[in-house]
mmCIF file of C-alpha atoms in Angstrom:
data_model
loop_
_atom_site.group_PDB
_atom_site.id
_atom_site.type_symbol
_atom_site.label_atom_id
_atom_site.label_comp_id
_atom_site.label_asym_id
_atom_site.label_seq_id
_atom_site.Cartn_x
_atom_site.Cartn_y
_atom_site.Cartn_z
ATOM 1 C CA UNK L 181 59.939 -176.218 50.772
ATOM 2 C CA UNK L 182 60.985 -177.934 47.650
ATOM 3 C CA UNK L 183 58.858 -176.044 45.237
ATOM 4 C CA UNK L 184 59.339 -172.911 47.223
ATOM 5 C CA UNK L 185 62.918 -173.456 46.691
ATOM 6 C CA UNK L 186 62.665 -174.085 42.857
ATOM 7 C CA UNK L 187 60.623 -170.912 42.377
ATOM 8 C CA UNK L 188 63.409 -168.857 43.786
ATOM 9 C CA UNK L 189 66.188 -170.340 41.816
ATOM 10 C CA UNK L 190 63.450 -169.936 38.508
ATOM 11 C CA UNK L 191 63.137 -166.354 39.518
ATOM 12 C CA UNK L 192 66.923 -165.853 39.779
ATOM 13 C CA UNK L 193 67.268 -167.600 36.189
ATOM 14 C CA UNK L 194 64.869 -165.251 35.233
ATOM 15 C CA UNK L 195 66.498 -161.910 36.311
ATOM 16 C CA UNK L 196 69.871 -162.871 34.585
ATOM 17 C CA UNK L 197 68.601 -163.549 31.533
ATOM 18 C CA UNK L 198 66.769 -159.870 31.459
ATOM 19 C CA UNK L 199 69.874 -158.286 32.125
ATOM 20 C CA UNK L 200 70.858 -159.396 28.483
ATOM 21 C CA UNK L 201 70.375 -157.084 25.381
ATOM 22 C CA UNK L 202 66.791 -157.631 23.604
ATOM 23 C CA UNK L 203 68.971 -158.647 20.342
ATOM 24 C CA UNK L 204 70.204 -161.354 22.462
ATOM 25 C CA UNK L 205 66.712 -162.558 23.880
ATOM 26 C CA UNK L 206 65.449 -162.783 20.483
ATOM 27 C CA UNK L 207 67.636 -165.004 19.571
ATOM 28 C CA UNK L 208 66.961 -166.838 22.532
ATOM 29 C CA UNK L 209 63.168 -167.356 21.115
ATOM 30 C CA UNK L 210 63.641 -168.026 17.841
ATOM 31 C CA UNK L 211 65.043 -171.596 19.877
ATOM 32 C CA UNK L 212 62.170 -171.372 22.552
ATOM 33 C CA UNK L 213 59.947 -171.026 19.377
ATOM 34 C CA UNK L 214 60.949 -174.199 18.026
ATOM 35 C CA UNK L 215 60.860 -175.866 21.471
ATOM 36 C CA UNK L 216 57.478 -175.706 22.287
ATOM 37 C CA UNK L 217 55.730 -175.562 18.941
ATOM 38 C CA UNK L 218 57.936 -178.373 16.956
ATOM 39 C CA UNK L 219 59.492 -180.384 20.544
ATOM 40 C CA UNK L 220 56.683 -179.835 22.615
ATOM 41 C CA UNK L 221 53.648 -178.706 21.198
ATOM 42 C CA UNK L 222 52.962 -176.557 23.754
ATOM 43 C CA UNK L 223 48.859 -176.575 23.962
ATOM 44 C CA UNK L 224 48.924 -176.909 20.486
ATOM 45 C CA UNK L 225 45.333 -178.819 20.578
ATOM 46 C CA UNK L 226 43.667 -175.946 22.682
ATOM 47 C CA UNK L 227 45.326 -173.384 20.127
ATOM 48 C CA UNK L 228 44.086 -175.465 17.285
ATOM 49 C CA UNK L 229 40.708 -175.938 18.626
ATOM 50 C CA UNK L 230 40.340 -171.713 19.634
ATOM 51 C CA UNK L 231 41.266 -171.057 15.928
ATOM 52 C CA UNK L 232 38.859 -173.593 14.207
ATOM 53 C CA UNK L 233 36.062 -172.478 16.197
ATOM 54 C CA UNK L 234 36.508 -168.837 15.832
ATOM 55 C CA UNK L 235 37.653 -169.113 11.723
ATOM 56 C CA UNK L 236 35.449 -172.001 10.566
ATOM 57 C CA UNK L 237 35.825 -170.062 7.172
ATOM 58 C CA UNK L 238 39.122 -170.277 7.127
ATOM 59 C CA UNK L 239 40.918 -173.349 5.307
ATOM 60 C CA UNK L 240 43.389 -175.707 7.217
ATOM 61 C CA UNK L 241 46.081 -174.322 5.455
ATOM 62 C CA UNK L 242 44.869 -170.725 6.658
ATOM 63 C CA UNK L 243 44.307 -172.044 10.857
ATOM 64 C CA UNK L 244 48.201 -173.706 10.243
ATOM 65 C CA UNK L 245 49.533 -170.348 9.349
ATOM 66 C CA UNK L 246 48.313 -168.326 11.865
ATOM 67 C CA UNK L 247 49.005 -171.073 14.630
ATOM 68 C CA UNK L 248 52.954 -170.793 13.703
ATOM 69 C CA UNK L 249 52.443 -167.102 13.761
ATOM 70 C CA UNK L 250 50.775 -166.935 17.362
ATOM 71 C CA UNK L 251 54.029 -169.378 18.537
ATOM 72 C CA UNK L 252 56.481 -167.068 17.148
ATOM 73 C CA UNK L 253 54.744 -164.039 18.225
ATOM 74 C CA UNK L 254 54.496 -166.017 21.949
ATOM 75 C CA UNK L 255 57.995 -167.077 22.475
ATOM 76 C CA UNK L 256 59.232 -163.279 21.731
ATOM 77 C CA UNK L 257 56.105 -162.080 24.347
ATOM 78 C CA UNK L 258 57.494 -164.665 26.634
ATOM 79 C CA UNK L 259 60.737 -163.151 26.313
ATOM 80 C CA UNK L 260 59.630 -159.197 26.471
ATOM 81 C CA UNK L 261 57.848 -160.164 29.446
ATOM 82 C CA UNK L 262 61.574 -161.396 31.251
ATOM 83 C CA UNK L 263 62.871 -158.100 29.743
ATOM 84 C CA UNK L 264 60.756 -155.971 32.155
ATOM 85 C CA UNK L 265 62.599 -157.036 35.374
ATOM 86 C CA UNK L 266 65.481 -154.690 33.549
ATOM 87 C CA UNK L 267 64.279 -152.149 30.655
ATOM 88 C CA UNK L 268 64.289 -148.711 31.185
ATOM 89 C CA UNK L 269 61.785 -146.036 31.196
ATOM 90 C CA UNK L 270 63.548 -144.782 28.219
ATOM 91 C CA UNK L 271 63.555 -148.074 26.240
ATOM 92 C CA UNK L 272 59.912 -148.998 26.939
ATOM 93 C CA UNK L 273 59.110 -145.635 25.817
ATOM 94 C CA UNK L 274 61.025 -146.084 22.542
ATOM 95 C CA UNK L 275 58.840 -149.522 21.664
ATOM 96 C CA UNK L 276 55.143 -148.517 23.157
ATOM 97 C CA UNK L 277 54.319 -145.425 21.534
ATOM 98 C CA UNK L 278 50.740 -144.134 22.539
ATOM 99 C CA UNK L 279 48.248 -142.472 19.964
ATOM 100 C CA UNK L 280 45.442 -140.180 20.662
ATOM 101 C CA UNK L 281 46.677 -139.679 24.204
ATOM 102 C CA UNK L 282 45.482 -136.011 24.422
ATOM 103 C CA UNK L 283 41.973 -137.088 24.544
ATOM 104 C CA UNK L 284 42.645 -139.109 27.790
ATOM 105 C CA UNK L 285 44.575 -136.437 28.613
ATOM 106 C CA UNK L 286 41.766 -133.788 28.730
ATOM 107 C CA UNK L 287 39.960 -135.609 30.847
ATOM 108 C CA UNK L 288 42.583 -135.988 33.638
ATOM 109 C CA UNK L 289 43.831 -132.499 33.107
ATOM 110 C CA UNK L 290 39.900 -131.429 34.514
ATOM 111 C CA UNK L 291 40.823 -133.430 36.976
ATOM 112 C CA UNK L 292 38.228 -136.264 35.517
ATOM 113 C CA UNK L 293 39.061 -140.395 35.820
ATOM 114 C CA UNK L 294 38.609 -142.513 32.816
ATOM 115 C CA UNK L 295 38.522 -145.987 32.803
ATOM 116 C CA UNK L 296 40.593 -148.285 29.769
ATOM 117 C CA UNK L 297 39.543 -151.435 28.473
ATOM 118 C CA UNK L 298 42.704 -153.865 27.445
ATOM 119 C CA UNK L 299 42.927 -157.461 26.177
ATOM 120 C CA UNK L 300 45.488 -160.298 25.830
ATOM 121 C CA UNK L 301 46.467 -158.970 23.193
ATOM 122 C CA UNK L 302 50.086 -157.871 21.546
ATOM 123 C CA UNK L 303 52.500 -157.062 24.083
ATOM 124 C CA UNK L 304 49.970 -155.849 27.338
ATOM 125 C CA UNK L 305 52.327 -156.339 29.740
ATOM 126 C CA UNK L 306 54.501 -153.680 28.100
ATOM 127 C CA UNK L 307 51.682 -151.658 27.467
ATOM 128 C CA UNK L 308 50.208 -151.668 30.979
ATOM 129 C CA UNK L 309 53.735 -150.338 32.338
ATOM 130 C CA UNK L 310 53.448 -148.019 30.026
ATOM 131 C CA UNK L 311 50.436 -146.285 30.790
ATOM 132 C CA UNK L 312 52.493 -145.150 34.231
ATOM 133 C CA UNK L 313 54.590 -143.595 32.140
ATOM 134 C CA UNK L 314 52.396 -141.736 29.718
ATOM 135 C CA UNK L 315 49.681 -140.780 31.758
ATOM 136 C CA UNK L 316 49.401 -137.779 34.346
ATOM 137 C CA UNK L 317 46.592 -139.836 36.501
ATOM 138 C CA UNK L 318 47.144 -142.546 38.615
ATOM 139 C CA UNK L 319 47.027 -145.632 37.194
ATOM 140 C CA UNK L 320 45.518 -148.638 38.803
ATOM 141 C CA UNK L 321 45.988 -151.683 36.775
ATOM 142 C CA UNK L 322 43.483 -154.568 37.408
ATOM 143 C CA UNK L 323 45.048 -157.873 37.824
ATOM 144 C CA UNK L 324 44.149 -161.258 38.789
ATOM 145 C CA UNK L 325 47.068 -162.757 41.650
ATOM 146 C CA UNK L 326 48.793 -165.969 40.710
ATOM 147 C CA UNK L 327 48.825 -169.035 42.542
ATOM 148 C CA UNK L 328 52.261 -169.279 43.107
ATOM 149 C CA UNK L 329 53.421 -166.391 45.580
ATOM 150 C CA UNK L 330 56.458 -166.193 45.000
ATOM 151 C CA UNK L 331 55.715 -165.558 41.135
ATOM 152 C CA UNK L 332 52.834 -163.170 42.170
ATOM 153 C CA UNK L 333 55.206 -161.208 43.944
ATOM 154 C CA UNK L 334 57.916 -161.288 41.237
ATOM 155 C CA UNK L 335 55.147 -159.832 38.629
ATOM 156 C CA UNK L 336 53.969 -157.539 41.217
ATOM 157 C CA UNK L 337 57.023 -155.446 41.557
ATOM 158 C CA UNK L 338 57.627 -155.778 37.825
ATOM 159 C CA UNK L 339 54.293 -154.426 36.738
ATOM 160 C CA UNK L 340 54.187 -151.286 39.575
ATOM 161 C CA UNK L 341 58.411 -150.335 39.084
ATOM 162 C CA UNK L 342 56.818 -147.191 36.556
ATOM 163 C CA UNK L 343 54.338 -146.305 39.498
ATOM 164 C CA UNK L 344 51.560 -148.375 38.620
ATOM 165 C CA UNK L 345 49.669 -149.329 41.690
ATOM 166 C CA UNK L 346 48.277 -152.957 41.041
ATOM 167 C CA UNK L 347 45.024 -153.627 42.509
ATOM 168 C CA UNK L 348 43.737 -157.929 42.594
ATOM 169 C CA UNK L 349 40.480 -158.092 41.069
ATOM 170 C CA UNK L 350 38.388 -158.686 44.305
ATOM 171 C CA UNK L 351 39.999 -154.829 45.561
ATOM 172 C CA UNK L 352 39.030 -153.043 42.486
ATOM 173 C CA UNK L 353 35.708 -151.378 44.300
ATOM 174 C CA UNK L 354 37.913 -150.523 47.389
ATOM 175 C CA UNK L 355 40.201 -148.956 45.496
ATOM 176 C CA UNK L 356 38.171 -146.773 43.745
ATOM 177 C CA UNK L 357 36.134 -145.940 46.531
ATOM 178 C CA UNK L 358 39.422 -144.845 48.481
ATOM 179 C CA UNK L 359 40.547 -142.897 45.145
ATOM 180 C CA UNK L 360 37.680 -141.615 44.167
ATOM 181 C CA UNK L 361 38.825 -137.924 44.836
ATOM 182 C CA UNK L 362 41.511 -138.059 42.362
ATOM 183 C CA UNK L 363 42.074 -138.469 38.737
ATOM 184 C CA UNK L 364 43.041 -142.048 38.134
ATOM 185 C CA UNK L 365 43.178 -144.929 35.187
ATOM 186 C CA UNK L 366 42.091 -148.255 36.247
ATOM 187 C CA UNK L 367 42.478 -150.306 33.231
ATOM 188 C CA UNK L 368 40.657 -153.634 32.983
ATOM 189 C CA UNK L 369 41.408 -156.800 30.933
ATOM 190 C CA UNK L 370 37.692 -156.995 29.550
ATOM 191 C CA UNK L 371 38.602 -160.961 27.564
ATOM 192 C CA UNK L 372 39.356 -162.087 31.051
ATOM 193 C CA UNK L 373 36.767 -165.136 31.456
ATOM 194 C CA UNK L 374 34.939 -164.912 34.602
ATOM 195 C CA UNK L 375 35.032 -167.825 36.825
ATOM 196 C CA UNK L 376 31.851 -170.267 36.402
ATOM 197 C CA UNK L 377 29.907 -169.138 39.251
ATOM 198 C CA UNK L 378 30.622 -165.438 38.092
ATOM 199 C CA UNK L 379 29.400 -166.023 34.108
ATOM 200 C CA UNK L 380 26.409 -163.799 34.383
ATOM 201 C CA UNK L 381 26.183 -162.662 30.830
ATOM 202 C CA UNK L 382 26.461 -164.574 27.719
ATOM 203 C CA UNK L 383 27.056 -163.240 24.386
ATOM 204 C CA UNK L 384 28.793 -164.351 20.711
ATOM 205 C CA UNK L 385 32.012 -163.819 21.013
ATOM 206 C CA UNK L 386 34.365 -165.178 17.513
ATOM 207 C CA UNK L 387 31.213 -167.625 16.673
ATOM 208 C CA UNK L 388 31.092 -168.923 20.554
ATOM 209 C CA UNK L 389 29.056 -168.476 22.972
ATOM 210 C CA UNK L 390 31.115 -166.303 25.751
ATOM 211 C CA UNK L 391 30.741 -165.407 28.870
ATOM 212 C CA UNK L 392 31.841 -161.761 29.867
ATOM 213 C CA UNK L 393 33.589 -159.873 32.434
ATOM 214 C CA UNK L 394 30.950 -157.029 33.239
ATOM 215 C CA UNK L 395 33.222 -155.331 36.138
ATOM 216 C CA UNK L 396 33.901 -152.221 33.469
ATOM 217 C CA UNK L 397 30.222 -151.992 32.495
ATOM 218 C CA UNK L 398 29.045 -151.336 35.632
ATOM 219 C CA UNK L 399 31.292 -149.606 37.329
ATOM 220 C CA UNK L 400 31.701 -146.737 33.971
ATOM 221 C CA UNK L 401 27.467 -146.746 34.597
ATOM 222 C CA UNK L 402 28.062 -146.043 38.341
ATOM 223 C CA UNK L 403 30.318 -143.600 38.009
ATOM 224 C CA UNK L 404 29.643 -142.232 34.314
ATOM 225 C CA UNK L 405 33.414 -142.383 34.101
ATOM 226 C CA UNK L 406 34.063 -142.542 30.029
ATOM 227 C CA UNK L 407 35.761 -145.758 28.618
ATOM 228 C CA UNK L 408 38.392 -146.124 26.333
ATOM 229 C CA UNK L 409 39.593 -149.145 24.691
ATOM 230 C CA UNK L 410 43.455 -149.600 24.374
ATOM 231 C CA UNK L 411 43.979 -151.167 20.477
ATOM 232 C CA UNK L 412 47.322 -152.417 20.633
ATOM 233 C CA UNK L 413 48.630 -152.540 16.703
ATOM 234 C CA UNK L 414 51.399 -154.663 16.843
ATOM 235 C CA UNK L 415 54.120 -153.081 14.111
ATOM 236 C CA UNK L 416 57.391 -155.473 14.293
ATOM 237 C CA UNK L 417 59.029 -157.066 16.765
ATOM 238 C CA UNK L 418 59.442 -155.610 20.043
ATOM 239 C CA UNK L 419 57.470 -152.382 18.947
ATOM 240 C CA UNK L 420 54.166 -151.306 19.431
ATOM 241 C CA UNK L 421 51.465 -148.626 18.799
ATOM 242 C CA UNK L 422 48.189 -148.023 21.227
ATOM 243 C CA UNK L 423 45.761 -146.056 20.162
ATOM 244 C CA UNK L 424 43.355 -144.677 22.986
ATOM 245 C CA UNK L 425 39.897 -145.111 21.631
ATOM 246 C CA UNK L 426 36.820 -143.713 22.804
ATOM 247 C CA UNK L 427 34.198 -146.217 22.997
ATOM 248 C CA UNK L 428 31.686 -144.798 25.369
ATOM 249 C CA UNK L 429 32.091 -141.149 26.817
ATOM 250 C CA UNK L 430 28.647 -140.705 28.454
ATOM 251 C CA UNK L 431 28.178 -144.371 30.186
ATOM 252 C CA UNK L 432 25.434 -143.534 32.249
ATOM 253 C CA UNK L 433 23.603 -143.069 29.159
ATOM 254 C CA UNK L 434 24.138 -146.580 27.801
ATOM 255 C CA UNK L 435 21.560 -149.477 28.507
ATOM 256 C CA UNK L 436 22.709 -152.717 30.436
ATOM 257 C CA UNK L 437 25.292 -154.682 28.709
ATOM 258 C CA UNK L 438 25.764 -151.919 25.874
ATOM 259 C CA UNK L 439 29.082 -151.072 27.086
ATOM 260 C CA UNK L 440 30.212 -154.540 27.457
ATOM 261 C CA UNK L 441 28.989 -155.320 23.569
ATOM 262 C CA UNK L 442 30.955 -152.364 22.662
ATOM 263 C CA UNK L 443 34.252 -153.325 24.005
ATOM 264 C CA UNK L 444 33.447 -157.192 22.940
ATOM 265 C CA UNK L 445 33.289 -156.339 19.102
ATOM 266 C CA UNK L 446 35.398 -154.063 19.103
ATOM 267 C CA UNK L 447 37.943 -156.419 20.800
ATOM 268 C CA UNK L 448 36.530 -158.959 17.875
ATOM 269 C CA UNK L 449 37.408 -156.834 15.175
ATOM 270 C CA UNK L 450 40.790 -156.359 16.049
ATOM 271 C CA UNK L 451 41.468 -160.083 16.288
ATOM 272 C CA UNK L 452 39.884 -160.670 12.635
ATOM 273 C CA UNK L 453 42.621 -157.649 11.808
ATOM 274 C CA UNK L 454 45.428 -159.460 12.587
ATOM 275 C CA UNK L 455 44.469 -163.026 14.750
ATOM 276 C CA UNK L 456 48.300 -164.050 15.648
ATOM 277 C CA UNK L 457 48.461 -161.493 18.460
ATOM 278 C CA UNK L 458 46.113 -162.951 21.037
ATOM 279 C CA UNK L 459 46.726 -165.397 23.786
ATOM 280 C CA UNK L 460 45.003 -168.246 21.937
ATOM 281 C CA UNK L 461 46.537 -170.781 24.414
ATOM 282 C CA UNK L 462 44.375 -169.365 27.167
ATOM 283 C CA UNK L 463 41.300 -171.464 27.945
ATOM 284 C CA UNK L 464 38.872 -168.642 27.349
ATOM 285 C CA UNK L 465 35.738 -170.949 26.243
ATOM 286 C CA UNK L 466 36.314 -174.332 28.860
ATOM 287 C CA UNK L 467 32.663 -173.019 30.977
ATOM 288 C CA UNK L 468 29.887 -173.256 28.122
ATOM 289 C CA UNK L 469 26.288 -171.763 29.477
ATOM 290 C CA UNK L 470 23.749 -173.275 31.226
ATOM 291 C CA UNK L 471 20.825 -174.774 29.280
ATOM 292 C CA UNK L 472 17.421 -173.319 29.595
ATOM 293 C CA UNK L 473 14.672 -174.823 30.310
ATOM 294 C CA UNK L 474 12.382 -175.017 27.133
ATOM 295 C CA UNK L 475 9.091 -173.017 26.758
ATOM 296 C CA UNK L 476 6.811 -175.663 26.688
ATOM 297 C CA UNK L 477 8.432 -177.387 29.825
ATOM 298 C CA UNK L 478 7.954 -174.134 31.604
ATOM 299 C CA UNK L 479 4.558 -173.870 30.634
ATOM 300 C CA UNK L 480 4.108 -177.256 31.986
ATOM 301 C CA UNK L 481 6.220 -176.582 35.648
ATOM 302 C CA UNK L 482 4.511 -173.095 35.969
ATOM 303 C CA UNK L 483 0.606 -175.015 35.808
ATOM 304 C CA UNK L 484 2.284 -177.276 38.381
ATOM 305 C CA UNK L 485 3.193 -174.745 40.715
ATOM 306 C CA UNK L 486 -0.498 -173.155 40.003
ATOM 307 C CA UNK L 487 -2.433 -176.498 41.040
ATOM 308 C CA UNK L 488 -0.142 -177.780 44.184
#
């Protein structure tokens, strides 16, 4: 009861402060900034430790810079992400600006679905609300549900006020199955780390080894349904430019875990770009793979198994 009640009075904390002008928010996270990277420290060792392993070229001096970056860039996300309770169609529109939209577009024109690939990355909360707005299909956002309710609920009818229809990560097959006569957008967050039990595929991902969501993969083989990957170019504060790029338009084409390379190094080389914009604080490399057994061991069990 406690923490149910405490969630409700956060939420209704939360929904006054969005009702203030985005000038005034800012301001507001220039002092959050400080808070949690200077007061705080606010995962600070996790953020250090994702940026050493991914740049081990860079110098200390480089990792530092980029670390205050990230927090400054996080506190205003933190803040944007408040500012959706309120914002308009118009104002979103005005800061996520979409490029190369007509070749989406020609696809759900012939009445054709398309599936996006997205990433922590920039402002994708803004983005994702976006696509409701800018696209003529219907756009099904994957997401994965929080464990407090009362906070899953509060994103929920956040993310779907533009008429995105959210779909939890264990739907996603359901719901394309039941839309599968119209033309839609799922969009995926491909850097999502699968669970442990769920790490099926391994590859190098920023000099680690990584395990990979393979949910777009297989369904864009299924259904030969081309992929695009949403590059979010983050231009100042508060604005943002996506382009729609076309990573694979004839999936069913593609060899197993070609599409998922794709949209991993592509994903790569827009972090290297510009490295402050991604969630860094996220735990994406806390499962490491399992260790095979070695050649000549197997060699060894497999004349076992031939003599018992």
């Amino acid at each position: 009861m406690i923490n149910k009640g405490l969630s409700k009075a956060g939420i209704f904390l939360l929904n006054v402060l969005s009702l203030l002008p985005l000038f005034v928010l800012y301001r507001l996270a220039d002092t959050f900034y400080v808070i949690i990277f200077y007061v705080f420290g606010y995962r600070r060792k996790v953020v250090k430790e994702n940026l050493l392993n991914a740049f081990p070229e860079k110098t200390v001096t480089e990792i530092y810079a980029i670390e205050k970056q990230f927090y400054k860039f996080l506190a205003s996300l933190f803040i944007e992400v408040i500012k959706m309770k309120s914002i308009s169609k118009r104002e979103l529109n005005k800061r996520v600006k979409f490029k190369n939209a007509d070749l989406v577009e020609a696809y759900l024109k012939n009445k054709e679905s398309v599936l996006f690939c997205s990433s922590h990355y920039g402002n994708y909360e803004w983005v994702c609300m976006a696509i409701g707005l800018n696209f003529s299909g219907a756009h099904f956002p994957i997401y994965k549900p929080l464990s407090s309710e009362a906070f899953d609920n509060w994103f929920l009818k956040m993310r779907s006020k533009f008429g995105n229809q959210m779909v939890s990560m264990r739907q996603t097959l359901r719901a394309i199955q039941a839309n599968k006569h119209q033309p839609t957008v799922f969009t995926f967050g491909s850097d999502q780390a699968p669970s442990k039990d769920e790490s099926n595929y391994w590859t190098t991902f920023l000099n680690q080894q990584s395990s990979i969501q393979l949910g777009v993969e297989k369904i864009a083989r299924k259904t030969n349904r081309p992929v695009f990957y949403l590059k979010i170019n983050y231009l100042k504060r508060g604005y943002y430019e996506v382009d729609c790029v076309p990573i694979c338009l004839k999936p069913s084409e593609t060899a197993e875990f070609e599409i998922t390379n794709m949209h991993t190094l592509f994903l790569e080389d827009i972090i290297r770009e510009a490295p402050a914009y991604w969630l860094w604080s996220h735990r994406r490399w806390k499962y490491k793979p399992e260790p095979k057994i070695s050649s000549i061991f197997e060699k060894d069990y497999n004349l076992i198994n031939e003599l018992a």
